[in-house]
CSV table of C-alpha atoms in Angstrom, one decimal:
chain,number,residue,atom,x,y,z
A,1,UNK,CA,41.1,-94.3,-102.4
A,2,UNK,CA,40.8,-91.7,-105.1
A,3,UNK,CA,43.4,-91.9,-108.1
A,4,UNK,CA,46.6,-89.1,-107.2
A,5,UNK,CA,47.3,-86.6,-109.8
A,6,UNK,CA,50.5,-85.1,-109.0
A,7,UNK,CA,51.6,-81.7,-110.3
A,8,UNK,CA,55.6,-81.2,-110.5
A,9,UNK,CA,58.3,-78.9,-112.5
A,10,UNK,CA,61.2,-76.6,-111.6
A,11,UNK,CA,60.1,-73.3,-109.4
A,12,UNK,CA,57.9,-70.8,-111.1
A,13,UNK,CA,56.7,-72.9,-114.2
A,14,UNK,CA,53.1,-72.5,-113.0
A,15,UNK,CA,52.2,-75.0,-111.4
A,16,UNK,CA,49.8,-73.5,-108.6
A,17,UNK,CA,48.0,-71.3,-110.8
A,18,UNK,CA,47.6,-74.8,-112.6
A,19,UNK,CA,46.7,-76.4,-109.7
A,20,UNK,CA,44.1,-73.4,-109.0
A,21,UNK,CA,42.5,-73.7,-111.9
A,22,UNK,CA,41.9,-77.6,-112.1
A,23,UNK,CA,39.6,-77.2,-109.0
A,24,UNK,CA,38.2,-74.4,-109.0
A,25,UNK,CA,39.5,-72.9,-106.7
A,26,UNK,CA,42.2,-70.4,-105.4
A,27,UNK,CA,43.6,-72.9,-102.7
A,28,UNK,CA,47.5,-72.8,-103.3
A,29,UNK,CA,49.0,-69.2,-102.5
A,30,UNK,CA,50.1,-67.7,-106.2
A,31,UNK,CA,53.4,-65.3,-106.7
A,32,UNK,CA,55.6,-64.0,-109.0
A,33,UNK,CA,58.7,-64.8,-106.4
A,34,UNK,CA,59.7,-68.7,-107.2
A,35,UNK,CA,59.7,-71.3,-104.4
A,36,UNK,CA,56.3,-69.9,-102.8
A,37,UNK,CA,54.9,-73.3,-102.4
A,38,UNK,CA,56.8,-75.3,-100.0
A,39,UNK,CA,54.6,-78.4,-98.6
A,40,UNK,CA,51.8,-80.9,-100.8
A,41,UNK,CA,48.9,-78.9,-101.0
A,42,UNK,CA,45.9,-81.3,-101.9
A,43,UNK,CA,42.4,-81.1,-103.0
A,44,UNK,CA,39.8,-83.1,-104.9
A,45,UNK,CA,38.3,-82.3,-107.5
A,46,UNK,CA,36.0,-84.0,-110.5
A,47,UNK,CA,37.5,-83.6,-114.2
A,48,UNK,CA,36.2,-84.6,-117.1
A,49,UNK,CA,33.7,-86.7,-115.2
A,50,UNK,CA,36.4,-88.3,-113.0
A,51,UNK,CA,37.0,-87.6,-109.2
A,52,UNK,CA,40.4,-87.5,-108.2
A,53,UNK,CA,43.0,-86.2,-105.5
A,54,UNK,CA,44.9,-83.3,-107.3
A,55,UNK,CA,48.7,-82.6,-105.7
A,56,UNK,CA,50.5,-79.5,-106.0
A,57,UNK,CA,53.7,-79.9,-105.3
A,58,UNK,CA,57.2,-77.6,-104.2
A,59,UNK,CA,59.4,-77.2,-107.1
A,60,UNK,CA,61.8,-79.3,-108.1
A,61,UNK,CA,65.9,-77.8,-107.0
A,62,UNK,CA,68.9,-80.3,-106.9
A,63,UNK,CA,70.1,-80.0,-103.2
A,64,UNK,CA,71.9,-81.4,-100.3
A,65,UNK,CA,68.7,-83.3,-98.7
A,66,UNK,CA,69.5,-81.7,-95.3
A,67,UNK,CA,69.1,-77.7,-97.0
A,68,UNK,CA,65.3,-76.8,-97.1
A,69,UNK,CA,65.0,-77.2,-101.1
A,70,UNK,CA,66.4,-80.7,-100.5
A,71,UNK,CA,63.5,-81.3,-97.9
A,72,UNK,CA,61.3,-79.6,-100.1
A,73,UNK,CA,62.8,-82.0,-103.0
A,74,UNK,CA,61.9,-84.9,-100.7
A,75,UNK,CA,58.8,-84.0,-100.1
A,76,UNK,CA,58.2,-84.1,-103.8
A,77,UNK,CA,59.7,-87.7,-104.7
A,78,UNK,CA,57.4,-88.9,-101.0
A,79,UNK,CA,54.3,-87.4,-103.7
A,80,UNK,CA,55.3,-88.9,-106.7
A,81,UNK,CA,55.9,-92.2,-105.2
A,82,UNK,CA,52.7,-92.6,-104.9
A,83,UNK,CA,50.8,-90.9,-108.1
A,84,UNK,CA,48.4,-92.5,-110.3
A,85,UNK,CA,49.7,-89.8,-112.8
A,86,UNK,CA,52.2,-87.3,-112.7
A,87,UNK,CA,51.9,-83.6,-114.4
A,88,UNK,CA,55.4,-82.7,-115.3
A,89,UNK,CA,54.9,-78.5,-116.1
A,90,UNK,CA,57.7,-76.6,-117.9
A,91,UNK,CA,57.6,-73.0,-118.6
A,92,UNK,CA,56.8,-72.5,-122.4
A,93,UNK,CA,58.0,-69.0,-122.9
A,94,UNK,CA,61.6,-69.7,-121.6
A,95,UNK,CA,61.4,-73.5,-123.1
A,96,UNK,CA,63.1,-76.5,-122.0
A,97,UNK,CA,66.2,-75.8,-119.6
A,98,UNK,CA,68.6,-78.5,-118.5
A,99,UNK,CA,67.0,-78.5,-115.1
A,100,UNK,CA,63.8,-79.6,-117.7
A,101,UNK,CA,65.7,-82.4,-118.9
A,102,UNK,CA,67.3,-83.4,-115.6
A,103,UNK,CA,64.0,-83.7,-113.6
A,104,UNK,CA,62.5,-85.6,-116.8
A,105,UNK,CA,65.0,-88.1,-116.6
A,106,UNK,CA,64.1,-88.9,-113.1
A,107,UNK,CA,60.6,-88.9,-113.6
A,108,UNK,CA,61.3,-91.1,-116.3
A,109,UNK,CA,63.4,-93.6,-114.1
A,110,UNK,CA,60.4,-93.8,-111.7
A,111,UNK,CA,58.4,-95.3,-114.2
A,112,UNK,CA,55.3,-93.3,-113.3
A,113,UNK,CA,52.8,-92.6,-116.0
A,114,UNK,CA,53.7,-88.8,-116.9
A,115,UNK,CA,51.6,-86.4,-119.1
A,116,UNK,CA,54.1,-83.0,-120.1
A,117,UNK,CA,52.4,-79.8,-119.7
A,118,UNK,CA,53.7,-76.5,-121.3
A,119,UNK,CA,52.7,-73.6,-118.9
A,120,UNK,CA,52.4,-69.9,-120.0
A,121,UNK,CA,51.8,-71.6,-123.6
A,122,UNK,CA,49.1,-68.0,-124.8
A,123,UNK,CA,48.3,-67.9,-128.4
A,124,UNK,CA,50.2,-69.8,-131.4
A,125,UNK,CA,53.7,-68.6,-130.2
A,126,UNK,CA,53.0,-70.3,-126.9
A,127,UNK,CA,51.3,-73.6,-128.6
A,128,UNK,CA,54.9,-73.9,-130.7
A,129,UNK,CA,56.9,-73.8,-128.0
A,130,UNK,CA,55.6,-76.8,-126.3
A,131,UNK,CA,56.7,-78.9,-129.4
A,132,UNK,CA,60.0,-78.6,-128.0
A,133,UNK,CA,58.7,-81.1,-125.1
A,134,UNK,CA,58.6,-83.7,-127.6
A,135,UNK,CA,62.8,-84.7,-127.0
A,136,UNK,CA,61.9,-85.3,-123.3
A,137,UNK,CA,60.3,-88.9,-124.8
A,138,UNK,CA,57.5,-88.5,-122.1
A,139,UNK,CA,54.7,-88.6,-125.3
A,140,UNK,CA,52.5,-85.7,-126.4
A,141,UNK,CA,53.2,-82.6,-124.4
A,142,UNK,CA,49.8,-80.8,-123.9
A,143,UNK,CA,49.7,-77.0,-124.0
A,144,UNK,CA,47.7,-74.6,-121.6
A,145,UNK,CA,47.4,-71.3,-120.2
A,146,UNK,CA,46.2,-71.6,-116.7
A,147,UNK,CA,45.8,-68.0,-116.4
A,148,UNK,CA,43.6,-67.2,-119.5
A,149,UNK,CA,42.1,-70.8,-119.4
A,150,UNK,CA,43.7,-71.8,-122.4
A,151,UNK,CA,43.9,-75.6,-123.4
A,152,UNK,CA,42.4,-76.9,-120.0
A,153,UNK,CA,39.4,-78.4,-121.2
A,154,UNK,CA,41.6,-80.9,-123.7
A,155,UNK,CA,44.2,-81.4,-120.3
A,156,UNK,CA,41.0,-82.2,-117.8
A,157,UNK,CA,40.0,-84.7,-120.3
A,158,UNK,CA,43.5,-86.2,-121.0
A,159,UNK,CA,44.0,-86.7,-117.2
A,160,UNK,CA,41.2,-88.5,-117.2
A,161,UNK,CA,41.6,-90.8,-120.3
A,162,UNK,CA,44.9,-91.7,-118.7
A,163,UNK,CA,43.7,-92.3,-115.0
A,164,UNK,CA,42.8,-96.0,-114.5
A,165,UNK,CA,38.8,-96.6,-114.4
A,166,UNK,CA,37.4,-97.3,-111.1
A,167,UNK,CA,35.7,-101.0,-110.1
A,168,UNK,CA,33.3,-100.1,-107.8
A,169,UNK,CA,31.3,-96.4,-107.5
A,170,UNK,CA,29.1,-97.3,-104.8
A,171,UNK,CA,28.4,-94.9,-102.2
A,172,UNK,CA,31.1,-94.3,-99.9
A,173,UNK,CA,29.4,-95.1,-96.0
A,174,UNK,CA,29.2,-91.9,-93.9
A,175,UNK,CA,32.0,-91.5,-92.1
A,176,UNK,CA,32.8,-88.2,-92.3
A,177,UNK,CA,36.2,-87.4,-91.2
A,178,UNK,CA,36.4,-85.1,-88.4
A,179,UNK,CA,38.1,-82.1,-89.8
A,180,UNK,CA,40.6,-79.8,-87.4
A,181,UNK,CA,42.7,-77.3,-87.9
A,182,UNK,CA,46.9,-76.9,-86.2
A,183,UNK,CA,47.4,-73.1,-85.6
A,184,UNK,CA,49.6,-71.1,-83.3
A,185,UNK,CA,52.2,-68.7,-83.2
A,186,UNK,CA,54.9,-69.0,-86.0
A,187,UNK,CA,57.9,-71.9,-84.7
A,188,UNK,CA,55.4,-73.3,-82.3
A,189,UNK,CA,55.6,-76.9,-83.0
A,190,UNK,CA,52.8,-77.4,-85.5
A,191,UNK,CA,54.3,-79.1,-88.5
A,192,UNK,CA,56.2,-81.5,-86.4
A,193,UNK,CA,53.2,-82.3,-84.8
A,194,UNK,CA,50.9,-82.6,-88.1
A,195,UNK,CA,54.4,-84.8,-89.2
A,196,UNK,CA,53.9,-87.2,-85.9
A,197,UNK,CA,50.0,-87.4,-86.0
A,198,UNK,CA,50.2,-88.6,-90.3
A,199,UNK,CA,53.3,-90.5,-89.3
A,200,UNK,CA,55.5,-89.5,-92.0
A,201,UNK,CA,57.4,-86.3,-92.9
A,202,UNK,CA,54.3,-84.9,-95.0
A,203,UNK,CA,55.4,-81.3,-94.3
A,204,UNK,CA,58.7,-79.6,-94.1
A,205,UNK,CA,60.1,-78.9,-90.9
A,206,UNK,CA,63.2,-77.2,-89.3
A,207,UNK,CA,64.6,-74.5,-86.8
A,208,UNK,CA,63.6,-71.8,-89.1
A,209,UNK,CA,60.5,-69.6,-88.3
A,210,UNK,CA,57.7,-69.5,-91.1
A,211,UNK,CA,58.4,-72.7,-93.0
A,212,UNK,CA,54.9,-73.3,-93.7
A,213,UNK,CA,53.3,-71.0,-95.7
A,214,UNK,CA,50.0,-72.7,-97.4
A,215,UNK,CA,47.3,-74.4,-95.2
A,216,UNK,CA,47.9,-78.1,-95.9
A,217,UNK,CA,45.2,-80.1,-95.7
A,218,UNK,CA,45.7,-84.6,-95.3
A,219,UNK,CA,43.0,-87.0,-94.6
A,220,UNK,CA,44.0,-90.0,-92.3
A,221,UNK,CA,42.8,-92.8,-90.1
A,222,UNK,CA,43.5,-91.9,-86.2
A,223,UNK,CA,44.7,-95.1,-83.7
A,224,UNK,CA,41.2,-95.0,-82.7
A,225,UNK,CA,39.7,-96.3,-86.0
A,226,UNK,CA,38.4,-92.8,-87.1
A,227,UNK,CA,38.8,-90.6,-89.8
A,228,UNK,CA,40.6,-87.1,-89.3
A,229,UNK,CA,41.0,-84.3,-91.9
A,230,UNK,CA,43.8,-82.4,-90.5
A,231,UNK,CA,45.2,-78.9,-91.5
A,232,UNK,CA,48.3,-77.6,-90.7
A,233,UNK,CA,48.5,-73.5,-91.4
A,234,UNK,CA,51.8,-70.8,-91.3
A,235,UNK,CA,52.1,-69.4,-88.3
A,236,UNK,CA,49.8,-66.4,-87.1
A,237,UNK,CA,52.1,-63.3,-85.9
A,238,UNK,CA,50.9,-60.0,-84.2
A,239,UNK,CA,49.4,-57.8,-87.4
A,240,UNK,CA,51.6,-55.2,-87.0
A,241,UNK,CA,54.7,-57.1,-87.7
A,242,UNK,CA,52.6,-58.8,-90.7
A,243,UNK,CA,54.8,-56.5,-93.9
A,244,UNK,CA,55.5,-59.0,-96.8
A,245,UNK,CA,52.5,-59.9,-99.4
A,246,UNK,CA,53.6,-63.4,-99.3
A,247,UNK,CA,52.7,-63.3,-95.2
A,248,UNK,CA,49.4,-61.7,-95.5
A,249,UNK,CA,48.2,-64.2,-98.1
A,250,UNK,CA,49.7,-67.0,-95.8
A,251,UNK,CA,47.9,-65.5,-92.9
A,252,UNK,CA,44.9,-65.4,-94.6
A,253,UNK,CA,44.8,-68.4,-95.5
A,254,UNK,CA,45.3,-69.9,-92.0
A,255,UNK,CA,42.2,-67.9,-90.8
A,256,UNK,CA,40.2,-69.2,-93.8
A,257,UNK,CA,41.7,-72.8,-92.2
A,258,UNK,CA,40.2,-72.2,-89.0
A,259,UNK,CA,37.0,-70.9,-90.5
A,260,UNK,CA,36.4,-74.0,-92.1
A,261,UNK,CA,37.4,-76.3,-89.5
A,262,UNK,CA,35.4,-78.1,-86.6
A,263,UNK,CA,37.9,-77.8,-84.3
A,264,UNK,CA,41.0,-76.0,-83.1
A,265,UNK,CA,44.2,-76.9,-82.0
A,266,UNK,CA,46.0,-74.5,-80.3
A,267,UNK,CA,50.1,-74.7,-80.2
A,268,UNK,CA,51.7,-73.2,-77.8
A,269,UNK,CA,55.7,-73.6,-77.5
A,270,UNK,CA,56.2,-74.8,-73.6
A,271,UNK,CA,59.8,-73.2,-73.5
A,272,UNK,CA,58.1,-69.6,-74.2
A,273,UNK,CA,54.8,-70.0,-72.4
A,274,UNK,CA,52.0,-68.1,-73.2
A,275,UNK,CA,52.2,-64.3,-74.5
A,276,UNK,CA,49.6,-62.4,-75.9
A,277,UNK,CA,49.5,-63.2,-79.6
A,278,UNK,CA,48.7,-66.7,-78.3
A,279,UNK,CA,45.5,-65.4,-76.2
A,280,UNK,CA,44.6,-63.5,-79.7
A,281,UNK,CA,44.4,-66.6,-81.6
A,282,UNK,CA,42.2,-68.0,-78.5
A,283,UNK,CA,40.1,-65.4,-78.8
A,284,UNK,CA,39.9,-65.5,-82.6
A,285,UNK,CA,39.1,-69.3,-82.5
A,286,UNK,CA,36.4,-68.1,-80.0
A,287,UNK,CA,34.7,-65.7,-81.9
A,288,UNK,CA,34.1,-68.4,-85.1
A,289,UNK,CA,32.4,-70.7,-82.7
A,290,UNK,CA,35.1,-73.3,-83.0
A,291,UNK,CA,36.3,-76.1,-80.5
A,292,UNK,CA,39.6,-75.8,-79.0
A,293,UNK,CA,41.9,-77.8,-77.5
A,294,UNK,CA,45.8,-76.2,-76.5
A,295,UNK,CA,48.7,-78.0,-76.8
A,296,UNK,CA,51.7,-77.3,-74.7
A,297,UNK,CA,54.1,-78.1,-77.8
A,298,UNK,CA,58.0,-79.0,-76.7
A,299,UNK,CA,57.4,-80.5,-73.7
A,300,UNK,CA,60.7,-83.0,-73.3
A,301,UNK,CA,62.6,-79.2,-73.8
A,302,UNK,CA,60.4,-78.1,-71.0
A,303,UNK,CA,62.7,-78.3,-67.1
A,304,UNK,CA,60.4,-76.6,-64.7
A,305,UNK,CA,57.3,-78.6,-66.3
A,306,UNK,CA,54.7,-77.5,-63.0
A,307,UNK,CA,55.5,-74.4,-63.4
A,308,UNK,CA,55.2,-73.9,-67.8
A,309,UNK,CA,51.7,-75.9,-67.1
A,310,UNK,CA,50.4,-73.5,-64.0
A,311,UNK,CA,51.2,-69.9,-66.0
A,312,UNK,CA,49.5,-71.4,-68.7
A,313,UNK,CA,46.4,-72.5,-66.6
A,314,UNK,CA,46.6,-69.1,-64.9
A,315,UNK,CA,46.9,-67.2,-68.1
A,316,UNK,CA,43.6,-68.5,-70.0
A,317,UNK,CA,41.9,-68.8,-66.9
A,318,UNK,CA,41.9,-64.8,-66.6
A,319,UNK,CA,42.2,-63.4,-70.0
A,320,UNK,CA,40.0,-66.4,-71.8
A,321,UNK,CA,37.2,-67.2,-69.1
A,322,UNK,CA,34.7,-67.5,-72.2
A,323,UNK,CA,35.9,-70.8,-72.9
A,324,UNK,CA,36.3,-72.0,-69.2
A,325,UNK,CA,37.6,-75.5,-68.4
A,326,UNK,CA,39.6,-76.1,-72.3
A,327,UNK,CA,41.9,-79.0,-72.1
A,328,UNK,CA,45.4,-78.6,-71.5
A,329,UNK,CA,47.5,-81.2,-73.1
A,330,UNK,CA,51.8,-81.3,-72.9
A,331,UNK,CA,53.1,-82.6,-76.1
A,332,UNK,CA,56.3,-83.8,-77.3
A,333,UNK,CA,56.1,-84.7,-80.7
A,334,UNK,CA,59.9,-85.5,-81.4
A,335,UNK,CA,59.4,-88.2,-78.6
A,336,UNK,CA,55.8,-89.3,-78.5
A,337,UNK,CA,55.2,-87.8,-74.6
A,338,UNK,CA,51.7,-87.0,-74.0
A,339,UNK,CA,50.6,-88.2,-77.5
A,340,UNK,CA,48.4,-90.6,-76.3
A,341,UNK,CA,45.5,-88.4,-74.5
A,342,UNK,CA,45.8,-86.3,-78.1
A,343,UNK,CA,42.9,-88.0,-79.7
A,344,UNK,CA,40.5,-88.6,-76.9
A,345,UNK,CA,40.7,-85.2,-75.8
A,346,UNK,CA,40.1,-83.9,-79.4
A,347,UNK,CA,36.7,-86.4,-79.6
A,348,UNK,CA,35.7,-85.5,-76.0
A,349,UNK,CA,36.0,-81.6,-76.8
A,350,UNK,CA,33.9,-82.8,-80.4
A,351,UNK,CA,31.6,-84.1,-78.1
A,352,UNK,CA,30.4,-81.4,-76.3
A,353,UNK,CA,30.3,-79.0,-78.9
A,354,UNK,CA,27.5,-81.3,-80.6
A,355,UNK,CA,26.1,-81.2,-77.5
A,356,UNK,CA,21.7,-80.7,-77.1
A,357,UNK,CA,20.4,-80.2,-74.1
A,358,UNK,CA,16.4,-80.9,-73.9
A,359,UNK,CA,14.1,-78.0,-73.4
A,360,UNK,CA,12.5,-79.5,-70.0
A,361,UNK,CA,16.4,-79.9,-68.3
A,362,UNK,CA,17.3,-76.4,-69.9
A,363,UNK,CA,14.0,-74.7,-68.0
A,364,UNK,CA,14.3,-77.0,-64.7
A,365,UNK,CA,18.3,-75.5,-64.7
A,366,UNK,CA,16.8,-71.7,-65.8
A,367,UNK,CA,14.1,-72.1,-62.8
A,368,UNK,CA,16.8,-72.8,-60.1
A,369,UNK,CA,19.5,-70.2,-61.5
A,370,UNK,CA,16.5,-66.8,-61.0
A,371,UNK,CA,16.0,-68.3,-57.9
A,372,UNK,CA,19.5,-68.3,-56.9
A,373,UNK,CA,20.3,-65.2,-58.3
A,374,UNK,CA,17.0,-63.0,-59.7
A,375,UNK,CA,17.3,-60.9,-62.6
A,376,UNK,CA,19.1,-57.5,-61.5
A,377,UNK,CA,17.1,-54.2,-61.6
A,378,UNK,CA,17.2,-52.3,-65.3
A,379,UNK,CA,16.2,-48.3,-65.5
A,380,UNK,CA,14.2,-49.3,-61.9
A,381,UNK,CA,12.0,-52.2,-63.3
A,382,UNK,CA,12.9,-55.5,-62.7
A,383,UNK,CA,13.4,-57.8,-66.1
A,384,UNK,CA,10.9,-60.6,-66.7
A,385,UNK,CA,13.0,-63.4,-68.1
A,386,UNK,CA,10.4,-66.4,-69.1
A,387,UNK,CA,12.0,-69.6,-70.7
A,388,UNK,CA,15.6,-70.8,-72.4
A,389,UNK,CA,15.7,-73.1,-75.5
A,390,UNK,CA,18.6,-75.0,-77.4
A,391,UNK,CA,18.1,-72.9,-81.2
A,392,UNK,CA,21.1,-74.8,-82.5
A,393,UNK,CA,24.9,-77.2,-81.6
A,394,UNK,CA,28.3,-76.4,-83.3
A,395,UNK,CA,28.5,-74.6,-80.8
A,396,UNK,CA,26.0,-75.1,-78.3
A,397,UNK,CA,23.4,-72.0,-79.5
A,398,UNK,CA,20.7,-70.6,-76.5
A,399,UNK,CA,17.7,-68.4,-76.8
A,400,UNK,CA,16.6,-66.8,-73.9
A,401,UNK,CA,13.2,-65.2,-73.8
A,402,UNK,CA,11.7,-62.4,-72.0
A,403,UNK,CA,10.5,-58.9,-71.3
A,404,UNK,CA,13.0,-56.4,-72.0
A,405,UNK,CA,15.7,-59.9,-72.3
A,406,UNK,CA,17.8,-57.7,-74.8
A,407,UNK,CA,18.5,-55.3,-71.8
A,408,UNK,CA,20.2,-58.0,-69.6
A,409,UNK,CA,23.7,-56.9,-68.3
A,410,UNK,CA,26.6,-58.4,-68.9
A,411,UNK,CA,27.3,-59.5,-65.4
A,412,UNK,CA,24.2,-61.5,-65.2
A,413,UNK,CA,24.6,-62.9,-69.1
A,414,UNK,CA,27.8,-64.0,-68.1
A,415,UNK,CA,26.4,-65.8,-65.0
A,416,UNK,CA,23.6,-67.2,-67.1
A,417,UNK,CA,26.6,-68.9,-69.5
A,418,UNK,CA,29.3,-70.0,-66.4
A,419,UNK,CA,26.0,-71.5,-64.6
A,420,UNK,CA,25.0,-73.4,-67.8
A,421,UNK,CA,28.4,-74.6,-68.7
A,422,UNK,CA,29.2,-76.3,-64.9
A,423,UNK,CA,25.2,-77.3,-64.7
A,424,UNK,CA,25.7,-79.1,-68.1
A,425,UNK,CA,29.3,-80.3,-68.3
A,426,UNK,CA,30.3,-78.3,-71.0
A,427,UNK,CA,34.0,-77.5,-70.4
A,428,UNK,CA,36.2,-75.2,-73.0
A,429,UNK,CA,33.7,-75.1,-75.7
A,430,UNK,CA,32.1,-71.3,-77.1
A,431,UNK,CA,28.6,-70.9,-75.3
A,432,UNK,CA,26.1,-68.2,-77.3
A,433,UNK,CA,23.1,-67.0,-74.9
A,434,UNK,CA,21.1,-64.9,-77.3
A,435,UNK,CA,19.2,-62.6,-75.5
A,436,UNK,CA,15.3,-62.0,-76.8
A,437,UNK,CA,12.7,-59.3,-75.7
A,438,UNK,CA,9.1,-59.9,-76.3
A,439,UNK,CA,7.3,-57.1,-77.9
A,440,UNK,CA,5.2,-54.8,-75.9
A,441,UNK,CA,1.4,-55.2,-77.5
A,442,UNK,CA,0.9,-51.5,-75.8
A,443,UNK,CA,3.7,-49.8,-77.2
A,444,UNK,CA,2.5,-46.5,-79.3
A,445,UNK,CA,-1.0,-47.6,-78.4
């Protein structure tokens, strides 16, 4: 387990821009409006020589635990609870509030290792103010701007003076984690889900739409032995009701999500079925070449379950025949219902889109399909297609060669790819059939 560097402070100190800059990256969404971050955003990263998990964290509000800055607040404490080091960030140009000295006190009470960090601290003024830090009694306050890359060199090396040395570097065995990504409609069920899967409240959750803003990324061991990297992303609306900055960066980041991801999973919320913006996301995960599986989300809400499953079945089985055969799975994640074919359907759908099929089956299976069905007439001339090879997996990647190939119709390409996928078992995962013409030794002879 790496060592957890937390990042923590009152809204709007910083702390994401901090977070950004320690690794590298711009991972954690970055406004001027306070409270953008919401859920633990982590990442690791190597400073100063030392690899670590860093944490950014929602800021820190005193509130009823059941309002959303109390859940956010929780979420927090669940972070710090188990840090290696904690980064307690105040704002340097307004100075230490009483909120400041509150939050210090706690983290003091915790007994956790804390290193002060004054934020927004540009030029001498900046460096000054973070004296101030020194009446919290939390040691030397360290002085940075994040945004001009002021003082981060001396913090990267601090953090790493103060983490504990590791026993054993060895070489981790590989077992890489298969990494999927929770996306769906805004309200569908996701973070409750990513909650159930981790089992813990590692996101924040409620009735209100658009809770989740950042893509959140947590590593964990599945009931099957396995490693997992899950990501849970804000909710994906239609892009004409997409208005605020704060959305578009959110949905942007969710799409990055997916980009990066293996596989999909695709919430849908049972007690609406399936509308459009859900087949758009479909679609979407089709076009990067990802694996999907759908989750009917809500299920124990759900009274006339045959008939939610069926309109959902009918649904994708018109408007997404490009990924023929995806598994369907009802989900409750406030009870558990369902839960248990989660993970075996996630590996199975893995599975197939490693999938390589030999050369020899591929041509014995090409051979039998022109027979059943010969290449259609093009421009009066028959086409002349020759032999089919596997050019790569993830997802499974054809080449089909022959005269004129590139001129195939899309009737018979789409044969080609339904015949392959029932000849080859190869249910709900993207199929590419590129199509390649051999060149024509007499053209402009």
């Amino acid at each position: 387990m790496l060592p957890k560097v937390v990042i923590t402070g009152r809204p709007n100190v910083g702390k994401s821009t901090l977070f950004n800059r320690l690794i590298g990256q711009r991972l954690a969404l970055v406004a001027d409006t306070p409270g953008v971050t919401r859920d633990r955003k982590e990442a690791e990263t190597l400073l100063a020589g030392t690899k670590l998990l860093l944490v950014d964290t929602a800021g820190l509000e005193e509130s009823a635990p059941d309002t959303l800055p109390g859940r956010m607040r929780a979420s927090t404490a669940a972070a710090v609870e188990g840090a290696a080091l904690v980064l307690f960030c105040f704002d340097a140009r307004v100075g230490l509030l009483p909120e400041d000295k509150h939050f210090a006190n706690w983290l003091r009470r915790s007994r956790k290792k804390v290193l002060v960090v004054a934020t927004k601290a540009e030029g001498k003024i900046g460096a000054s103010s973070a004296l101030e830090a020194y009446e919290l009694g939390l040691g030397d306050p360290i002085a940075v701007s994040a945004e001009h890359n002021e003082g981060i060199y001396g913090l990267m090396t601090e953090i790493a003076e103060l983490l504990p040395k590791p026993e054993d570097e060895e070489a981790a065995a590989e077992n890489l984690p298969l990494h999927f990504a929770i996306v769906g409609r805004p309200n569908a069920g996701k973070s409750t889900l990513t909650n159930y899967l981790l089992g813990s409240q590692r996101v924040i959750t409620g009735p209100e739409p658009g809770l989740t803003r950042d893509s959140i990324a947590v590593d964990f061991t599945g009931p099957d032995g396995l490693l997992y990297r899950l990501v849970d992303t804000a909710g994906l609306r239609k892009r004409a009701k997409v208005d605020e900055g704060l959305e578009r960066m959110s949905t942007s980041s969710a799409i990055e999500a997916l980009k990066k991801a293996e596989l999909a999973v695709l919430a849908i919320d049972a007690t609406r079925g399936i509308d459009e913006q859900d087949l758009h996301i479909a679609r979407l995960i089709e076009r990067e070449g990802r694996a999907c599986i759908v989750t009917l989300t809500k299920w124990d809400a759900v009274e006339d379950r045959g008939g939610a499953r069926q309109q959902v079945i009918d649904r994708i089985s018109i408007s997404l025949s490009q990924m023929k055969g995806i598994s369907i799975i009802p989900i409750s994640a406030e009870t558990g219902e369902g839960m248990g074919k989660f993970f075996s359907a996630l590996r199975e759908t893995y599975d197939i889109w490693n999938k390589r099929i030999p050369t020899s089956a591929l041509n014995r299976w090409f051979e039998a399909a022109l027979e059943r069905f010969p290449p259609p007439l093009v421009e009066g001339r028959r086409l002349k297609l020759r032999y089919v090879t596997q050019v790569k997996a993830r997802p499974p990647t054809f080449a089909l060669f022959g005269t004129r190939a590139e001129q195939t119709p899309d009737t018979y390409h789409r044969y080609l790819v339904n015949n392959l996928r029932d000849a080859f078992d190869m249910p709900g995962v993207p199929i590419r059939l590129l199509m390649r013409g051999t060149d024509n030794p007499y053209v402009d002879k």
